[in-house]
Coordinates of C-alpha atoms (C1' of nucleotides) in Angstrom, one line a residue:
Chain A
X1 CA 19.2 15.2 -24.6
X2 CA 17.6 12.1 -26.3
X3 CA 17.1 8.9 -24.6
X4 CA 15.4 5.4 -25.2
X5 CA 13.1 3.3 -23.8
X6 CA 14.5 0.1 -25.3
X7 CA 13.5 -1.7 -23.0
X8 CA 12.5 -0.5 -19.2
X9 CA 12.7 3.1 -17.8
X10 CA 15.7 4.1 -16.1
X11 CA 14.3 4.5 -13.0
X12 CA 13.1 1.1 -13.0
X13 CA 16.9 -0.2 -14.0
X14 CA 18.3 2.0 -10.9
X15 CA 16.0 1.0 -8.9
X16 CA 16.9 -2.9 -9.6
X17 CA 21.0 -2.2 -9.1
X18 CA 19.9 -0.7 -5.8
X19 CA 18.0 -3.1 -4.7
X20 CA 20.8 -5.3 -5.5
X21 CA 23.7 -3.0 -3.4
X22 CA 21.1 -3.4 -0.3
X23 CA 20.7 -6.7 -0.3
X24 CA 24.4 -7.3 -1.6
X25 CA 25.4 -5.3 1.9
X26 CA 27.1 -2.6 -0.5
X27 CA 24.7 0.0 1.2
X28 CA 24.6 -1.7 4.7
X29 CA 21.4 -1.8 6.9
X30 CA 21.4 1.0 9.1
X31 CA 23.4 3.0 7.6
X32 CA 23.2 6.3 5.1
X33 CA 23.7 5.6 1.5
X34 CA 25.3 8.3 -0.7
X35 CA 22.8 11.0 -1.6
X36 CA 21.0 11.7 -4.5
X37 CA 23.3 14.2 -6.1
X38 CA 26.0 11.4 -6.3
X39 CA 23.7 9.0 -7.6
X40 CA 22.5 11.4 -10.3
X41 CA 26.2 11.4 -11.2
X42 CA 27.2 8.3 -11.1
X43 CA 23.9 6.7 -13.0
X44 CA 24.1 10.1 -15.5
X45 CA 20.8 10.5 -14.8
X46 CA 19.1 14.0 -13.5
X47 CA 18.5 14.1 -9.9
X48 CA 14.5 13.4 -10.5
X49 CA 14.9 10.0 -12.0
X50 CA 17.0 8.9 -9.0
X51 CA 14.4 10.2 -6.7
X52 CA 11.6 8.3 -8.5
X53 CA 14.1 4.9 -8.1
X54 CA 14.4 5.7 -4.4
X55 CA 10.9 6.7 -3.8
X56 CA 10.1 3.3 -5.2
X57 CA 12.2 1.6 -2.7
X58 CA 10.9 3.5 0.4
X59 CA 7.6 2.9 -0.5
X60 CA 8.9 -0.8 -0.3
X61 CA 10.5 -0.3 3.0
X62 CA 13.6 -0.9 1.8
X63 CA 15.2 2.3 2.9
X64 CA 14.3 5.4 4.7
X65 CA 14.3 9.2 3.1
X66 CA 14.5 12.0 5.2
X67 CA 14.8 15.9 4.7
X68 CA 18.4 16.9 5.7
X69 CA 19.4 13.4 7.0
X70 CA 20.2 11.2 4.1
X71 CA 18.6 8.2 2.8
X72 CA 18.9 5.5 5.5
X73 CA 19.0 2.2 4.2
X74 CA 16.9 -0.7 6.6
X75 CA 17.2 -4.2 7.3
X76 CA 15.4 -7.1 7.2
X77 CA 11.9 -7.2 8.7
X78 CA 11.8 -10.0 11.2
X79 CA 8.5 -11.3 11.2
X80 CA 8.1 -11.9 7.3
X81 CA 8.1 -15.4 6.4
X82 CA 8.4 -16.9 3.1
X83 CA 4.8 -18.3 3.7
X84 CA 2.7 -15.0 3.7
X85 CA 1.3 -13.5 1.0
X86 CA 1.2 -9.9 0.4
X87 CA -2.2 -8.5 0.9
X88 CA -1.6 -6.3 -2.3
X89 CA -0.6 -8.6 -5.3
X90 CA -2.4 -9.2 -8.2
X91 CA -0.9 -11.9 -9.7
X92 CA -3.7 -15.1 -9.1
X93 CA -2.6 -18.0 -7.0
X94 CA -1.1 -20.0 -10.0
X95 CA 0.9 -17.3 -10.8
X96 CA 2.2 -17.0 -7.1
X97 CA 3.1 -20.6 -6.2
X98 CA 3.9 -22.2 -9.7
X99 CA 1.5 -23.7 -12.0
X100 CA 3.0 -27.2 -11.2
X101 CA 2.0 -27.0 -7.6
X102 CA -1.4 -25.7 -7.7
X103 CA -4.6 -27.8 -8.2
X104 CA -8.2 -26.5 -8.6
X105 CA -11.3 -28.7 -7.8
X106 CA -14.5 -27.0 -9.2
X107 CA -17.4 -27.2 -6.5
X108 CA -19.9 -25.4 -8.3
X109 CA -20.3 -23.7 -11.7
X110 CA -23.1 -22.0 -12.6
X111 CA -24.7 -19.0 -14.2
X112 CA -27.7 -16.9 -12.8
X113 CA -29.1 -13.0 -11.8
X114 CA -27.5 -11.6 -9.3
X115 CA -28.8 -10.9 -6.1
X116 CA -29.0 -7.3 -4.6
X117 CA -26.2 -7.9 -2.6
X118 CA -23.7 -8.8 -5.7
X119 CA -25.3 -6.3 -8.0
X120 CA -24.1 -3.9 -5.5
X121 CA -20.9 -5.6 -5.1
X122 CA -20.0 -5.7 -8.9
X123 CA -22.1 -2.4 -9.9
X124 CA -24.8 -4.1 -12.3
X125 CA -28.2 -4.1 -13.0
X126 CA -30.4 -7.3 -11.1
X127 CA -30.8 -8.4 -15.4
X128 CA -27.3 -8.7 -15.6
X129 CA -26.4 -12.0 -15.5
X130 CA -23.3 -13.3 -13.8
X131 CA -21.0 -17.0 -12.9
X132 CA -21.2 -18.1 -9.5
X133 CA -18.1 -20.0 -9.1
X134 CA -17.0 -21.8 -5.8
X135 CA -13.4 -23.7 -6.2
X136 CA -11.2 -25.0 -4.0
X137 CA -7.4 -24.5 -4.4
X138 CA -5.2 -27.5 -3.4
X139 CA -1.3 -26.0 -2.7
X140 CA 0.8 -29.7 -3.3
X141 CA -2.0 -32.0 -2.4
X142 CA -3.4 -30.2 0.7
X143 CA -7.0 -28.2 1.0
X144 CA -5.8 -24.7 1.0
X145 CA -8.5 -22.0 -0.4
X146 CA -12.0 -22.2 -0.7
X147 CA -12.9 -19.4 -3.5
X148 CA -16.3 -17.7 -4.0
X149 CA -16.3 -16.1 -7.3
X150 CA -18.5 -13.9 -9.2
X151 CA -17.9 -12.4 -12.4
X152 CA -20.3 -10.3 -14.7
X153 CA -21.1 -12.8 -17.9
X154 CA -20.5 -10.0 -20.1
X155 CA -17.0 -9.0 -19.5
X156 CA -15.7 -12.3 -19.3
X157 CA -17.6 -14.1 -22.4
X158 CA -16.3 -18.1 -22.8
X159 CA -15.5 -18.9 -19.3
X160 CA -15.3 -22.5 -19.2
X161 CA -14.5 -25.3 -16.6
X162 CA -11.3 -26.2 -18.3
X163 CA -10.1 -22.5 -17.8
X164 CA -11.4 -22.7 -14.1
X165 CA -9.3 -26.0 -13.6
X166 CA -6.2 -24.0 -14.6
X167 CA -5.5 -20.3 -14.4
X168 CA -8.5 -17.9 -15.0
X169 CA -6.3 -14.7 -14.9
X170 CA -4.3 -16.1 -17.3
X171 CA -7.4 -16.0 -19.3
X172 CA -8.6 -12.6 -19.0
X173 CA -5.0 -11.3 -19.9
X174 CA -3.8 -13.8 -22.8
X175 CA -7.3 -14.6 -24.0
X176 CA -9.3 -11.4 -23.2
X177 CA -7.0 -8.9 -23.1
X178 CA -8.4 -7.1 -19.8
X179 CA -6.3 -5.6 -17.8
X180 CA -6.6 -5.1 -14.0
X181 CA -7.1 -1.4 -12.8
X182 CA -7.3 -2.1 -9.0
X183 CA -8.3 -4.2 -6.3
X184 CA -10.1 -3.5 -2.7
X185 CA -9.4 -5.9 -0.4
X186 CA -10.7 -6.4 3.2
X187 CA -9.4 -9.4 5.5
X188 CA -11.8 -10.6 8.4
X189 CA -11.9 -13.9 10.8
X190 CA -15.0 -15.6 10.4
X191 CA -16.8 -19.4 12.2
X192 CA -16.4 -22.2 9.2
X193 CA -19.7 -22.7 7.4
X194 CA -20.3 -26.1 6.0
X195 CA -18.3 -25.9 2.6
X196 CA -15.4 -24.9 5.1
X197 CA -16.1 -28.1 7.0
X198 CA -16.4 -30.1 4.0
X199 CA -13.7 -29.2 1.7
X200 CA -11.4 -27.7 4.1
X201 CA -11.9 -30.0 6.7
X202 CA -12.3 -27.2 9.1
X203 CA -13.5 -28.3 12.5
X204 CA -15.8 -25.9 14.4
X205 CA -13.4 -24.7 16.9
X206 CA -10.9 -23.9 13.9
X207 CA -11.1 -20.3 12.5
X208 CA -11.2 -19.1 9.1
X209 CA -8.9 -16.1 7.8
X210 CA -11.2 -14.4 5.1
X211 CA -9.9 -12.5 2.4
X212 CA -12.9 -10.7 0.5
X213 CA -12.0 -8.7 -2.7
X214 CA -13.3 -6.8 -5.9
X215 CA -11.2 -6.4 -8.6
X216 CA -12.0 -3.7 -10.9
X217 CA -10.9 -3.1 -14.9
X218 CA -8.5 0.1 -15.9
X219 CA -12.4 1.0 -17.5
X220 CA -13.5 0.8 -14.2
X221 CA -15.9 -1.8 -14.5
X222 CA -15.8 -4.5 -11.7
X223 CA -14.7 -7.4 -12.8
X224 CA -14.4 -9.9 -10.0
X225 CA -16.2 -9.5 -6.5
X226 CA -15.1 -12.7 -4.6
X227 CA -14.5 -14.1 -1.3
X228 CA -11.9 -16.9 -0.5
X229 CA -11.7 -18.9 2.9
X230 CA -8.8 -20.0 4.5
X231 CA -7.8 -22.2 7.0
X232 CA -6.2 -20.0 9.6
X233 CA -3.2 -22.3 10.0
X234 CA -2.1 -22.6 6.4
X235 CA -2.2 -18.1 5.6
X236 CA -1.3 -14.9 6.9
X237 CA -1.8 -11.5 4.9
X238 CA 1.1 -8.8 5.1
X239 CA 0.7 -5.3 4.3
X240 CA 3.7 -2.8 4.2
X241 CA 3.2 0.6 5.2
X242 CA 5.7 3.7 4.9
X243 CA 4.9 6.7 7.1
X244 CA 4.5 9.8 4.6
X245 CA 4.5 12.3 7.2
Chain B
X1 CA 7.7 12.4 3.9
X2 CA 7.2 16.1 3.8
X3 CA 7.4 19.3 3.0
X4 CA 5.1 21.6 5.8
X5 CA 6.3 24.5 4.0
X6 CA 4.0 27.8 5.4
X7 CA 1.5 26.6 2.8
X8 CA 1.3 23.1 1.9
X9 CA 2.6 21.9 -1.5
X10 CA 0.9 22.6 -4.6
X11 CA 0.3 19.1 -5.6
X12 CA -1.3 18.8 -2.2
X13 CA -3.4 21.3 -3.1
X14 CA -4.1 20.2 -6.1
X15 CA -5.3 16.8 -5.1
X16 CA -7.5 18.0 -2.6
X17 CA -9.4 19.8 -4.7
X18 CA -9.8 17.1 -7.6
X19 CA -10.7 14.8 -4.7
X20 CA -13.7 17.4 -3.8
X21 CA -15.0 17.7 -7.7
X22 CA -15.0 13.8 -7.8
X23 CA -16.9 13.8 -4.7
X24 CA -19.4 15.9 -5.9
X25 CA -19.7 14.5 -9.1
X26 CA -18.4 17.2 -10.9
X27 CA -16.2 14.5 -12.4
X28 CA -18.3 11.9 -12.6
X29 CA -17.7 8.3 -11.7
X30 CA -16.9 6.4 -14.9
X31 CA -16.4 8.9 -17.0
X32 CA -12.9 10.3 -18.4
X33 CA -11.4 14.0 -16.3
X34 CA -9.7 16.5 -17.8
X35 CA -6.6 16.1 -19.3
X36 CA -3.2 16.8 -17.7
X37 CA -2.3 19.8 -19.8
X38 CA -5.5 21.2 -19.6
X39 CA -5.3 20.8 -15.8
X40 CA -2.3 21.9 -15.8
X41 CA -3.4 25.4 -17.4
X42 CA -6.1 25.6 -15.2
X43 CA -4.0 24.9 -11.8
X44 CA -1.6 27.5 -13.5
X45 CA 1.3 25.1 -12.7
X46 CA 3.5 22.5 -14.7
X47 CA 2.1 19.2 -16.0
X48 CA 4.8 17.0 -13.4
X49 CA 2.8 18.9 -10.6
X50 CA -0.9 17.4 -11.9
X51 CA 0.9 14.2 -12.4
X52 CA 2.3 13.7 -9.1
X53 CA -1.2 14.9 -7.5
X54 CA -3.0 12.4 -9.6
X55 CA -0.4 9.7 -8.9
X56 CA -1.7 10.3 -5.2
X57 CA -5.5 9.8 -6.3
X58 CA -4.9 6.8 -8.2
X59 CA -2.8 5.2 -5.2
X60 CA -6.2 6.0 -3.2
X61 CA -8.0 4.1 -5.8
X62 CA -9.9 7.3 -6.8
X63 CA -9.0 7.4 -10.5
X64 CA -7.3 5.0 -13.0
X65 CA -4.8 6.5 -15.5
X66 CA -4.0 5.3 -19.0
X67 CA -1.8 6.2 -21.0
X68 CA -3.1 7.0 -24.4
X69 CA -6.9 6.8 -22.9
X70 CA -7.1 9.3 -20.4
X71 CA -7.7 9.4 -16.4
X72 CA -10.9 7.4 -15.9
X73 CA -12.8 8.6 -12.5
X74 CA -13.7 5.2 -10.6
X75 CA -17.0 5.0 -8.3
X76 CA -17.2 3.9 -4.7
X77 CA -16.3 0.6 -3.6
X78 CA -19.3 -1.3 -2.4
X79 CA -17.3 -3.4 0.3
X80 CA -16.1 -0.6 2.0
X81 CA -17.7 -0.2 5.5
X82 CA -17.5 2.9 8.0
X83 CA -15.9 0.2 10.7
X84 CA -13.3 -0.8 8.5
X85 CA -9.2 -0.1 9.8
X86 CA -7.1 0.2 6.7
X87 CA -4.4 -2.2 7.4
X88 CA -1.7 0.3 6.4
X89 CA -2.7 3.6 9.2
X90 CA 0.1 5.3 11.4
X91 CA -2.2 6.8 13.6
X92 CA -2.7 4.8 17.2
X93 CA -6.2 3.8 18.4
X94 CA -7.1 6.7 20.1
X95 CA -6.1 9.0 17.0
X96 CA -8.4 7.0 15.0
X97 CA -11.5 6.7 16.9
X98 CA -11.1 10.0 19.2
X99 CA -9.5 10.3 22.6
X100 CA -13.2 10.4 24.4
X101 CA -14.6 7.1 22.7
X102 CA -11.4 4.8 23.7
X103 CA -10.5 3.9 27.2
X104 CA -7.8 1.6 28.1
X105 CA -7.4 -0.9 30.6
X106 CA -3.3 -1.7 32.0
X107 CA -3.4 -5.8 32.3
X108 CA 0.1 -6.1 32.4
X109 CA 3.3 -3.2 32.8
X110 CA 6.4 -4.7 33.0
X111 CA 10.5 -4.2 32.5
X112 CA 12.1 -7.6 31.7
X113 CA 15.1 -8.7 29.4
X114 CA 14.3 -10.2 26.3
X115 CA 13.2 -13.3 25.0
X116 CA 14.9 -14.5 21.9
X117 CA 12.0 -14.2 19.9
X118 CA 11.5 -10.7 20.9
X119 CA 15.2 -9.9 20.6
X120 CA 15.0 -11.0 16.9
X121 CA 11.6 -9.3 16.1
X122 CA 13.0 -5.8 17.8
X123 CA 16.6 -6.6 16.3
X124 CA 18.4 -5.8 19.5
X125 CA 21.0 -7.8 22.4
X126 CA 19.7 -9.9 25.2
X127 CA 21.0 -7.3 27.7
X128 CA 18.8 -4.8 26.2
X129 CA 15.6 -4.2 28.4
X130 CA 12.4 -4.2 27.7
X131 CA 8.7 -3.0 28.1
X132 CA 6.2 -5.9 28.3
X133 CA 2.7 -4.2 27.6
X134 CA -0.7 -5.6 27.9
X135 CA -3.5 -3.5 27.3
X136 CA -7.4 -3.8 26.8
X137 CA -8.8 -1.4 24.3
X138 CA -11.9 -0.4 25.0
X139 CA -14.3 1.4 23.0
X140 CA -17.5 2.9 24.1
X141 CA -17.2 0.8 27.1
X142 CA -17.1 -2.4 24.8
X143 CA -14.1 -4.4 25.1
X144 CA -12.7 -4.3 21.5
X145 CA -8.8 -5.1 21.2
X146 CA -6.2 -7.1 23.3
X147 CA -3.0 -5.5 22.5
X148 CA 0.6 -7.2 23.7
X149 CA 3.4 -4.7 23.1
X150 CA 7.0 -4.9 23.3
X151 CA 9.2 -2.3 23.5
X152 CA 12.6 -1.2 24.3
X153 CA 13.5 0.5 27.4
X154 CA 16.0 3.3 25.9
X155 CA 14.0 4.2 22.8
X156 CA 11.0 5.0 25.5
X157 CA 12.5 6.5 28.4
X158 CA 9.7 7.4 31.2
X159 CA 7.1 5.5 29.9
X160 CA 4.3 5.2 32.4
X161 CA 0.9 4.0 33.5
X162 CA -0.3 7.3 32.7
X163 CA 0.4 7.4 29.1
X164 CA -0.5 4.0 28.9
X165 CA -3.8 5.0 29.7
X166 CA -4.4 7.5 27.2
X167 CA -2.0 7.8 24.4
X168 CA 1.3 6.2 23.6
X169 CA 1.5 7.3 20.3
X170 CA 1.2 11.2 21.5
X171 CA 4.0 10.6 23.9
X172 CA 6.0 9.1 21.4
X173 CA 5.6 12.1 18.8
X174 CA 5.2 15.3 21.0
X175 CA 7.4 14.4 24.2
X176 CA 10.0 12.1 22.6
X177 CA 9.8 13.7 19.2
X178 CA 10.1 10.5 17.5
X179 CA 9.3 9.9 13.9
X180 CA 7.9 6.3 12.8
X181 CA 9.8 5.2 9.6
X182 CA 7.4 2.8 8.9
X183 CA 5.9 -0.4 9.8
X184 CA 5.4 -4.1 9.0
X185 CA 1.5 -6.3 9.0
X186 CA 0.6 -9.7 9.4
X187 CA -2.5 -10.4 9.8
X188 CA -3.9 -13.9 10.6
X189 CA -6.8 -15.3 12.5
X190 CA -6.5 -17.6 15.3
X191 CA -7.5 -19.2 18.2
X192 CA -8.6 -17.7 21.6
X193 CA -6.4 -18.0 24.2
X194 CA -6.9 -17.1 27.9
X195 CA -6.5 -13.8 27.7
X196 CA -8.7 -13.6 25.0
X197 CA -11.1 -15.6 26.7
X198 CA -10.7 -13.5 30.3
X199 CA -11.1 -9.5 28.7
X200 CA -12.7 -9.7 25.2
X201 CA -15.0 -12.6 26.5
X202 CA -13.8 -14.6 23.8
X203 CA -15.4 -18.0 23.6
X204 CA -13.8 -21.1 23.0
X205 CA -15.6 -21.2 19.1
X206 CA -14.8 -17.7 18.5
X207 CA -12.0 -16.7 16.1
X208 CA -9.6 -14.3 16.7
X209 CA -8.3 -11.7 13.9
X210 CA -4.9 -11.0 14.7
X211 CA -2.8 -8.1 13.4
X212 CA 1.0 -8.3 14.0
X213 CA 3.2 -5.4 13.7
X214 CA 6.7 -4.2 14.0
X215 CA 7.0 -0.3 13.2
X216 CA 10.0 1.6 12.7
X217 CA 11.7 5.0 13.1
X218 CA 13.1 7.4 10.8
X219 CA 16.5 6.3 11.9
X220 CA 16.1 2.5 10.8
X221 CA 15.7 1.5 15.0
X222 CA 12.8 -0.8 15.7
X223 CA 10.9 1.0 18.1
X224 CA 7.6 -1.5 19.1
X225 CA 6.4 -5.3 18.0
X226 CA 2.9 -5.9 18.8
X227 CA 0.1 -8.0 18.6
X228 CA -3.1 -6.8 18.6
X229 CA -6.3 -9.8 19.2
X230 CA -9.5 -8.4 17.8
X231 CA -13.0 -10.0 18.3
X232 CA -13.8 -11.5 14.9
X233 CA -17.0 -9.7 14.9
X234 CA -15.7 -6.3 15.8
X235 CA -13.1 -5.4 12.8
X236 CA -11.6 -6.0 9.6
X237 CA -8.9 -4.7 8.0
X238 CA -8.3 -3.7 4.5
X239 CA -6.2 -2.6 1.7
X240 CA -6.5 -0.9 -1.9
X241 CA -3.8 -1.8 -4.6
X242 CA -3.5 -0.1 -7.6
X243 CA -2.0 -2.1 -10.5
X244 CA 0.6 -0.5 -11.8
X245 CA 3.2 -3.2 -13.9
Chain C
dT1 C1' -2.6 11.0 -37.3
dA2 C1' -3.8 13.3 -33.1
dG3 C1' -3.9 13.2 -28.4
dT4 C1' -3.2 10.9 -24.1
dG5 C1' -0.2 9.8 -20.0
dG6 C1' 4.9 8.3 -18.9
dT7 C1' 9.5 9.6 -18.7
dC8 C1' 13.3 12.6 -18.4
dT9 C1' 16.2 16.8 -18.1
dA10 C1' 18.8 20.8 -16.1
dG11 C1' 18.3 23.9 -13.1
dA12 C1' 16.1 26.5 -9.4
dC13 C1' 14.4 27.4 -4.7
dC14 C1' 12.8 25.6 -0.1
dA15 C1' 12.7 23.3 4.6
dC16 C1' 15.1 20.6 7.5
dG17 C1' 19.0 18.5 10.3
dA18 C1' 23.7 18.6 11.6
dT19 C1' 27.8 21.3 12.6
Chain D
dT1 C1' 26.4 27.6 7.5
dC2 C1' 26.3 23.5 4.6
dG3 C1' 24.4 19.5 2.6
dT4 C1' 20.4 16.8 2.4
dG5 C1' 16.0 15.6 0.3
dG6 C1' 11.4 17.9 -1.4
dT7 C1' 9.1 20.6 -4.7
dC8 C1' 8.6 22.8 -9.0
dT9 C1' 9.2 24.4 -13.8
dA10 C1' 9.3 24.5 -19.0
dG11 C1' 10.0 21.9 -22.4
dA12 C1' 11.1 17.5 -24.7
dC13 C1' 10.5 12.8 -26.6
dC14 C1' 8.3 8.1 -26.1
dA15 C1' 4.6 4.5 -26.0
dC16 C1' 0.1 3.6 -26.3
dT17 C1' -4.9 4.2 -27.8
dA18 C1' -8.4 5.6 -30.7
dC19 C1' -9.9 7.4 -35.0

DNA sequence: TAGTGGTCTAGACCACGAT
DNA sequence: TCGTGGTCTAGACCACTAC
């Protein structure tokens, strides 16, 4: 009949009290969980809504839905550590590992026309002028990330080094008001180059885990192309995929 | 997972064919489609159908809906390269790049008990056999990928040399009519070790790109870990995320 | 205020797996 | 055959954006 949105959908609330019966062991790993009829009933929900809270969850891995079977619930996956960092997050580093714990140490900071290559990366015209940022992210004291940034001048107007120094999406949501749309992300090994070397204290023999990157706006105009280094014994990317057929 | 009904669903359909008219600009890049209802007029089918097909599209990173703007048709991402592996991809090597382009090479075929490591990554006992695998992907007579597989004995029953050779992943779905759940990524760069060194030609500055995987069946069993050593210069991997807090 | 996409319902039929 | 999840509808209200 009616309903309200007071605060989160519903699907999103069942989806959290599941969660919580997984890891709680009241749905145990390997096993079916009860089926979407008795959910519907038991949550007084139609049978929809629960499928949009369990479709949520498999496309987490969580649990497993099949067509006359049942919903299978999984366990654990054994090679995750607490370390690795999903390669689809969107929150900024700062975000991820606490304010507290995350330093940034400006390299370079500079304005200037793109070249071809990052006119094509970011979608602009050569007359369109854009930061070049490079900064290196310090995780508790130690050399973690070397970032290349660059950002179109115009969409991010009043960029400043005391903003770098501290959380720049932070900026463009609080201060600016963007909002994200997307984000293409390709991971690659590479040989250090000499910022590497110098700020990462990469040796020539140690590899670099590469993690390159355009964000684009929900207007669709590319925000962010950059490309941040890592050292190869500090990161790992995870990616989590569900078979949809 | 899915339907295969005689035709496929509508939404599948319907998907396909707003994927074609972005293609060929017929929605053009940057600019707002249609709206649902009237899509939903045109398809001659409910507006939850459109939704669920565009849902698809903007998972893909093809569109970007808002609500109370519109759907917003996004261009082509500049990074993308034709070489590229998505990092989330069911299909095996040889699905992927066609069955005449990849040879492989059998380093190593073996049956042993389990390590610990291997017993926790494949979540069985000690006393539960395994296949050790080494294989050297080969495409167009370039060494390209070291793969080290483990799986276990009685989820692959008469695995040979033969399948090895050309396609585990066939034998897997057609003979053993298994059905992969889903799968866990890490990827990492590293070192080269010797095997690196001996069949990808690996030397000792080169970087490895690593991509570590555990995959899953529809009934919640681990079924294969691997690790796959690429040639840093050969492949990448990526990922597109949609925002969607 | 008008129009967008997001959520939700109650009920229907279908394809699939197990019995 | 029965019960499961998958698809689909027709219509409703909500939250957000732009005007």
């Amino acid at each position: 009949m009616i309903f309200i949105m007071a605060t989160k959908a519903k699907y999103l609330l069942i989806e959290e009290e599941i969660r919580k019966r997984i890891l709680n062991g009241i749905y145990p790993a390997r096993e079916l969980m009860p089926d979407q009829n008795t959910l519907a009933q038991e949550f007084n929900v139609s049978r929809m809504t629960i499928k949009k809270a369990l479709d949520r969850l498999a496309s987490l891995g969580l649990i497993y839905k099949q067509s006359g079977l049942g919903t299978l619930v999984l366990g654990n996956i054994p090679i995750k550590a607490a370390e690795d960092s999903p390669a689809n997050a969107f929150d900024g580093l700062t975000e991820q590992q606490g304010a507290e714990k995350i330093q940034s140490k400006i390299i370079v900071f500079d304005v200037k026309f793109p070249s071809e290559d990052i006119q094509k990366k970011l979608d602009i015209q050569k007359d369109c002028p854009v930061y070049e940022i490079v900064r290196l992210r310090i995780l508790e004291g130690d050399p973690l990330i070397l970032e290349h940034t660059y950002m179109p001048v115009e969409l991010v107007p009043g960029l400043n080094e005391k903003i770098l120094e501290s959380s720049v999406y932070e900026y463009l949501h609080q201060n600016l008001k963007l909002k994200f749309g997307g984000a293409y992300r390709k991971i690659r090994a590479g040989v250090p180059d000499k910022f590497d070397k110098k700020y990462l204290n990469a040796r020539d023999t140690d590899p670099m885990l590469e993690l390159e990157e355009i964000i684009w706006l929900n207007n669709g105009k590319n925000i962010e192309y950059s490309a941040s280094r890592n050292r190869y014994d500090k990161r790992s990317y995870t990616v989590i995929d569900v078979n949809d057929f």
